[in-house]
Amino acid sequence: MTLDLAEIARLFAERGALAYAGEPVSQLEHALQCAWLAEQAGAGDTLVTAALLHDLGHLLIAEHQTLSRSPTELGIDDRHQYIALPLLRGAFDVAVREPIRLHVDAKRYLCATRPGYVSMLSPDSVRSLALQGGVMDDEAAQRFAGLPWSGDAVRLRLWDEAAKAEGRRTPPLAHFLATAARVMLR
């Protein structure tokens, strides 16, 4: 099965209003803010699309719909960065999928290589960092930096952390789905 744009829109319509784990925004608001920040930074359509879809795994995990608290508060690493990838494979190229797959490791990398980055993380991001393997050591950080899509993943991760502002205005989902349509596999 491959997710098409109609199915992605349906997921956001049905589950996008859910709170984004421990943050003052919904899943949809977070996705829109992340894509908007990418667009404002001059990212290309593939990276804007990755920014929009980077947390789609959260919407696909049925258990998230019934949790009383954030998965991290329950000690769960949901490995959301991998959940949507098989469903996106038939729709989007690696330029969209790889930054999504690597955005969690990009957080671990940034914590290892940018002084003060850890202090910028929200409480939920700090909890998830511990569950996701913690700060990378020097060797792991060097390996990550050498990966083909690590630069895009780092950019995506920076927008990800900044995309949690209550009340930030963004273009609607349709705007970013039109961007995604331009980079879909035919």
PDB file of C-alpha atoms in Angstrom:
ATOM      1  CA  MET A   1       0.000   0.000   0.000  1.00  0.00           C
ATOM      2  CA  THR A   2       1.148   3.502  -0.839  1.00  0.00           C
ATOM      3  CA  LEU A   3      -0.194   6.675   0.731  1.00  0.00           C
ATOM      4  CA  ASP A   4      -1.442   9.101  -1.883  1.00  0.00           C
ATOM      5  CA  LEU A   5      -2.241  12.755  -1.260  1.00  0.00           C
ATOM      6  CA  ALA A   6      -5.911  12.042  -0.610  1.00  0.00           C
ATOM      7  CA  GLU A   7      -4.992   9.496   2.073  1.00  0.00           C
ATOM      8  CA  ILE A   8      -2.471  11.895   3.632  1.00  0.00           C
ATOM      9  CA  ALA A   9      -5.129  14.629   3.686  1.00  0.00           C
ATOM     10  CA  ARG A  10      -7.581  12.174   5.274  1.00  0.00           C
ATOM     11  CA  LEU A  11      -5.068  11.263   8.005  1.00  0.00           C
ATOM     12  CA  PHE A  12      -4.528  14.912   8.848  1.00  0.00           C
ATOM     13  CA  ALA A  13      -8.298  15.560   8.786  1.00  0.00           C
ATOM     14  CA  GLU A  14      -9.066  12.610  11.075  1.00  0.00           C
ATOM     15  CA  ARG A  15      -6.073  12.713  13.410  1.00  0.00           C
ATOM     16  CA  GLY A  16      -4.353  16.052  12.923  1.00  0.00           C
ATOM     17  CA  ALA A  17      -6.251  17.751  15.739  1.00  0.00           C
ATOM     18  CA  LEU A  18      -4.618  15.462  18.292  1.00  0.00           C
ATOM     19  CA  ALA A  19      -2.142  17.154  20.583  1.00  0.00           C
ATOM     20  CA  TYR A  20       1.453  16.977  19.472  1.00  0.00           C
ATOM     21  CA  ALA A  21       2.955  15.057  22.415  1.00  0.00           C
ATOM     22  CA  GLY A  22       3.441  17.461  25.278  1.00  0.00           C
ATOM     23  CA  GLU A  23       3.518  20.566  23.069  1.00  0.00           C
ATOM     24  CA  PRO A  24       1.112  23.521  22.743  1.00  0.00           C
ATOM     25  CA  VAL A  25       0.211  22.599  19.141  1.00  0.00           C
ATOM     26  CA  SER A  26      -1.714  19.864  17.372  1.00  0.00           C
ATOM     27  CA  GLN A  27      -0.152  17.293  15.059  1.00  0.00           C
ATOM     28  CA  LEU A  28      -1.436  19.258  12.053  1.00  0.00           C
ATOM     29  CA  GLU A  29      -0.221  22.612  13.384  1.00  0.00           C
ATOM     30  CA  HIS A  30       3.218  21.110  13.984  1.00  0.00           C
ATOM     31  CA  ALA A  31       3.383  19.662  10.461  1.00  0.00           C
ATOM     32  CA  LEU A  32       2.237  22.933   8.871  1.00  0.00           C
ATOM     33  CA  GLN A  33       4.653  25.011  10.938  1.00  0.00           C
ATOM     34  CA  CYS A  34       7.557  22.735  10.070  1.00  0.00           C
ATOM     35  CA  ALA A  35       6.755  22.882   6.344  1.00  0.00           C
ATOM     36  CA  TRP A  36       6.236  26.659   6.535  1.00  0.00           C
ATOM     37  CA  LEU A  37       9.600  27.153   8.244  1.00  0.00           C
ATOM     38  CA  ALA A  38      11.236  25.030   5.540  1.00  0.00           C
ATOM     39  CA  GLU A  39       9.535  27.026   2.795  1.00  0.00           C
ATOM     40  CA  GLN A  40      10.502  30.333   4.427  1.00  0.00           C
ATOM     41  CA  ALA A  41      14.121  29.134   4.610  1.00  0.00           C
ATOM     42  CA  GLY A  42      14.117  28.566   0.845  1.00  0.00           C
ATOM     43  CA  ALA A  43      14.102  24.770   0.960  1.00  0.00           C
ATOM     44  CA  GLY A  44      13.156  22.964  -2.228  1.00  0.00           C
ATOM     45  CA  ASP A  45       9.863  21.158  -2.701  1.00  0.00           C
ATOM     46  CA  THR A  46      11.293  17.785  -1.634  1.00  0.00           C
ATOM     47  CA  LEU A  47      12.534  19.079   1.714  1.00  0.00           C
ATOM     48  CA  VAL A  48       9.352  21.112   2.329  1.00  0.00           C
ATOM     49  CA  THR A  49       7.409  17.893   1.716  1.00  0.00           C
ATOM     50  CA  ALA A  50       9.673  15.963   4.086  1.00  0.00           C
ATOM     51  CA  ALA A  51       9.084  18.675   6.692  1.00  0.00           C
ATOM     52  CA  LEU A  52       5.320  18.325   6.263  1.00  0.00           C
ATOM     53  CA  LEU A  53       5.385  14.533   6.524  1.00  0.00           C
ATOM     54  CA  HIS A  54       8.226  13.947   8.994  1.00  0.00           C
ATOM     55  CA  ASP A  55       5.919  12.982  11.871  1.00  0.00           C
ATOM     56  CA  LEU A  56       3.257  11.213   9.815  1.00  0.00           C
ATOM     57  CA  GLY A  57       4.178   8.056  11.727  1.00  0.00           C
ATOM     58  CA  HIS A  58       2.555   9.548  14.816  1.00  0.00           C
ATOM     59  CA  LEU A  59      -0.758   9.707  12.951  1.00  0.00           C
ATOM     60  CA  LEU A  60      -0.414   6.126  11.765  1.00  0.00           C
ATOM     61  CA  ILE A  61       0.154   4.616  15.204  1.00  0.00           C
ATOM     62  CA  ALA A  62      -3.365   3.725  16.314  1.00  0.00           C
ATOM     63  CA  GLU A  63      -2.382   3.471  19.971  1.00  0.00           C
ATOM     64  CA  HIS A  64      -1.488   7.179  20.006  1.00  0.00           C
ATOM     65  CA  GLN A  65      -5.152   7.978  19.596  1.00  0.00           C
ATOM     66  CA  THR A  66      -5.975   6.494  23.023  1.00  0.00           C
ATOM     67  CA  LEU A  67      -2.951   7.325  25.178  1.00  0.00           C
ATOM     68  CA  SER A  68      -3.673   9.418  28.247  1.00  0.00           C
ATOM     69  CA  ARG A  69      -0.200  11.021  28.110  1.00  0.00           C
ATOM     70  CA  SER A  70       2.669  11.539  25.721  1.00  0.00           C
ATOM     71  CA  PRO A  71       4.405   8.287  24.696  1.00  0.00           C
ATOM     72  CA  THR A  72       7.641   9.639  26.178  1.00  0.00           C
ATOM     73  CA  GLU A  73       5.946  10.191  29.534  1.00  0.00           C
ATOM     74  CA  LEU A  74       5.067   6.499  29.413  1.00  0.00           C
ATOM     75  CA  GLY A  75       8.659   5.537  28.543  1.00  0.00           C
ATOM     76  CA  ILE A  76       7.813   4.633  24.937  1.00  0.00           C
ATOM     77  CA  ASP A  77      10.030   5.265  21.925  1.00  0.00           C
ATOM     78  CA  ASP A  78       7.458   4.802  19.197  1.00  0.00           C
ATOM     79  CA  ARG A  79      10.094   4.854  16.419  1.00  0.00           C
ATOM     80  CA  HIS A  80       7.701   7.081  14.455  1.00  0.00           C
ATOM     81  CA  GLN A  81      10.403   8.066  11.973  1.00  0.00           C
ATOM     82  CA  TYR A  82      10.160   4.596  10.400  1.00  0.00           C
ATOM     83  CA  ILE A  83       6.400   3.953  10.491  1.00  0.00           C
ATOM     84  CA  ALA A  84       5.356   5.934   7.397  1.00  0.00           C
ATOM     85  CA  LEU A  85       8.363   5.096   5.224  1.00  0.00           C
ATOM     86  CA  PRO A  86       7.005   1.892   3.644  1.00  0.00           C
ATOM     87  CA  LEU A  87       3.767   3.706   2.843  1.00  0.00           C
ATOM     88  CA  LEU A  88       5.605   6.654   1.288  1.00  0.00           C
ATOM     89  CA  ARG A  89       8.028   4.551  -0.784  1.00  0.00           C
ATOM     90  CA  GLY A  90       5.741   4.305  -3.798  1.00  0.00           C
ATOM     91  CA  ALA A  91       4.825   7.981  -3.674  1.00  0.00           C
ATOM     92  CA  PHE A  92       8.053   9.847  -2.901  1.00  0.00           C
ATOM     93  CA  ASP A  93      11.729   9.573  -3.766  1.00  0.00           C
ATOM     94  CA  VAL A  94      14.536   9.171  -1.229  1.00  0.00           C
ATOM     95  CA  ALA A  95      14.988  12.956  -1.173  1.00  0.00           C
ATOM     96  CA  VAL A  96      11.714  13.101   0.778  1.00  0.00           C
ATOM     97  CA  ARG A  97      11.982   9.806   2.669  1.00  0.00           C
ATOM     98  CA  GLU A  98      15.571   9.941   3.926  1.00  0.00           C
ATOM     99  CA  PRO A  99      15.319  13.234   5.853  1.00  0.00           C
ATOM    100  CA  ILE A 100      12.195  11.787   7.501  1.00  0.00           C
ATOM    101  CA  ARG A 101      14.041   8.599   8.424  1.00  0.00           C
ATOM    102  CA  LEU A 102      17.042  10.523   9.758  1.00  0.00           C
ATOM    103  CA  HIS A 103      15.345  13.388  11.629  1.00  0.00           C
ATOM    104  CA  VAL A 104      15.510  11.637  15.015  1.00  0.00           C
ATOM    105  CA  ASP A 105      19.202  10.835  14.579  1.00  0.00           C
ATOM    106  CA  ALA A 106      19.698  14.453  13.504  1.00  0.00           C
ATOM    107  CA  LYS A 107      18.491  15.545  16.952  1.00  0.00           C
ATOM    108  CA  ARG A 108      20.991  13.206  18.588  1.00  0.00           C
ATOM    109  CA  TYR A 109      23.696  14.579  16.259  1.00  0.00           C
ATOM    110  CA  LEU A 110      22.856  18.224  16.960  1.00  0.00           C
ATOM    111  CA  CYS A 111      22.976  17.576  20.693  1.00  0.00           C
ATOM    112  CA  ALA A 112      26.483  16.172  20.218  1.00  0.00           C
ATOM    113  CA  THR A 113      27.831  18.867  17.911  1.00  0.00           C
ATOM    114  CA  ARG A 114      26.106  22.145  18.788  1.00  0.00           C
ATOM    115  CA  PRO A 115      26.795  23.538  22.225  1.00  0.00           C
ATOM    116  CA  GLY A 116      23.557  24.618  23.836  1.00  0.00           C
ATOM    117  CA  TYR A 117      21.278  22.689  21.482  1.00  0.00           C
ATOM    118  CA  VAL A 118      20.076  20.392  24.254  1.00  0.00           C
ATOM    119  CA  SER A 119      18.922  23.428  26.234  1.00  0.00           C
ATOM    120  CA  MET A 120      16.706  24.455  23.287  1.00  0.00           C
ATOM    121  CA  LEU A 121      14.775  21.173  23.360  1.00  0.00           C
ATOM    122  CA  SER A 122      11.263  21.049  24.740  1.00  0.00           C
ATOM    123  CA  PRO A 123      10.675  18.771  27.740  1.00  0.00           C
ATOM    124  CA  ASP A 124       9.119  16.108  25.494  1.00  0.00           C
ATOM    125  CA  SER A 125      12.105  16.276  23.120  1.00  0.00           C
ATOM    126  CA  VAL A 126      14.453  15.792  26.063  1.00  0.00           C
ATOM    127  CA  ARG A 127      12.494  12.716  27.172  1.00  0.00           C
ATOM    128  CA  SER A 128      12.425  11.296  23.653  1.00  0.00           C
ATOM    129  CA  LEU A 129      16.162  11.965  23.239  1.00  0.00           C
ATOM    130  CA  ALA A 130      16.884   9.609  26.128  1.00  0.00           C
ATOM    131  CA  LEU A 131      14.545   6.950  24.690  1.00  0.00           C
ATOM    132  CA  GLN A 132      16.032   7.301  21.196  1.00  0.00           C
ATOM    133  CA  GLY A 133      19.599   6.537  22.255  1.00  0.00           C
ATOM    134  CA  GLY A 134      20.735   9.803  23.788  1.00  0.00           C
ATOM    135  CA  VAL A 135      23.401  12.175  22.537  1.00  0.00           C
ATOM    136  CA  MET A 136      25.654  10.642  19.879  1.00  0.00           C
ATOM    137  CA  ASP A 137      29.272   9.981  20.736  1.00  0.00           C
ATOM    138  CA  ASP A 138      31.961  11.454  18.462  1.00  0.00           C
ATOM    139  CA  GLU A 139      32.242   8.354  16.288  1.00  0.00           C
ATOM    140  CA  ALA A 140      28.488   8.090  15.729  1.00  0.00           C
ATOM    141  CA  ALA A 141      28.300  11.826  14.978  1.00  0.00           C
ATOM    142  CA  GLN A 142      31.019  11.484  12.338  1.00  0.00           C
ATOM    143  CA  ARG A 143      29.225   8.536  10.751  1.00  0.00           C
ATOM    144  CA  PHE A 144      25.951  10.460  10.721  1.00  0.00           C
ATOM    145  CA  ALA A 145      27.578  13.534   9.155  1.00  0.00           C
ATOM    146  CA  GLY A 146      28.858  11.328   6.335  1.00  0.00           C
ATOM    147  CA  LEU A 147      25.429  10.063   5.339  1.00  0.00           C
ATOM    148  CA  PRO A 148      24.082  11.377   2.008  1.00  0.00           C
ATOM    149  CA  TRP A 149      20.928  12.988   3.466  1.00  0.00           C
ATOM    150  CA  SER A 150      22.290  14.099   6.852  1.00  0.00           C
ATOM    151  CA  GLY A 151      22.423  17.787   5.904  1.00  0.00           C
ATOM    152  CA  ASP A 152      18.741  17.829   4.937  1.00  0.00           C
ATOM    153  CA  ALA A 153      17.875  15.842   8.062  1.00  0.00           C
ATOM    154  CA  VAL A 154      19.651  18.425  10.236  1.00  0.00           C
ATOM    155  CA  ARG A 155      17.785  21.278   8.568  1.00  0.00           C
ATOM    156  CA  LEU A 156      14.515  19.404   9.022  1.00  0.00           C
ATOM    157  CA  ARG A 157      15.322  18.748  12.677  1.00  0.00           C
ATOM    158  CA  LEU A 158      15.965  22.443  13.347  1.00  0.00           C
ATOM    159  CA  TRP A 159      12.590  23.353  11.862  1.00  0.00           C
ATOM    160  CA  ASP A 160      11.013  20.470  13.759  1.00  0.00           C
ATOM    161  CA  GLU A 161      12.063  21.893  17.122  1.00  0.00           C
ATOM    162  CA  ALA A 162      10.975  25.406  16.118  1.00  0.00           C
ATOM    163  CA  ALA A 163       7.565  24.220  14.861  1.00  0.00           C
ATOM    164  CA  LYS A 164       5.871  24.220  18.246  1.00  0.00           C
ATOM    165  CA  ALA A 165       4.673  27.814  18.544  1.00  0.00           C
ATOM    166  CA  GLU A 166       1.123  28.196  19.761  1.00  0.00           C
ATOM    167  CA  GLY A 167      -0.971  30.322  17.409  1.00  0.00           C
ATOM    168  CA  ARG A 168       1.583  30.633  14.582  1.00  0.00           C
ATOM    169  CA  ARG A 169      -0.203  31.285  11.312  1.00  0.00           C
ATOM    170  CA  THR A 170       0.732  29.169   8.299  1.00  0.00           C
ATOM    171  CA  PRO A 171      -0.683  28.427   4.893  1.00  0.00           C
ATOM    172  CA  PRO A 172      -3.307  25.647   4.921  1.00  0.00           C
ATOM    173  CA  LEU A 173      -2.619  21.972   4.333  1.00  0.00           C
ATOM    174  CA  ALA A 174      -3.774  22.288   0.698  1.00  0.00           C
ATOM    175  CA  HIS A 175      -0.843  24.649   0.027  1.00  0.00           C
ATOM    176  CA  PHE A 176       1.688  22.036   1.140  1.00  0.00           C
ATOM    177  CA  LEU A 177      -0.126  19.151  -0.509  1.00  0.00           C
ATOM    178  CA  ALA A 178       0.241  21.073  -3.782  1.00  0.00           C
ATOM    179  CA  THR A 179       3.981  21.253  -3.074  1.00  0.00           C
ATOM    180  CA  ALA A 180       4.026  17.510  -2.375  1.00  0.00           C
ATOM    181  CA  ALA A 181       2.168  16.848  -5.634  1.00  0.00           C
ATOM    182  CA  ARG A 182       5.037  18.466  -7.562  1.00  0.00           C
ATOM    183  CA  VAL A 183       7.544  15.938  -6.183  1.00  0.00           C
ATOM    184  CA  MET A 184       5.423  12.779  -6.177  1.00  0.00           C
ATOM    185  CA  LEU A 185       6.642   9.847  -8.190  1.00  0.00           C
ATOM    186  CA  ARG A 186       4.576   9.373 -11.315  1.00  0.00           C
TER     187      ARG A 186
END
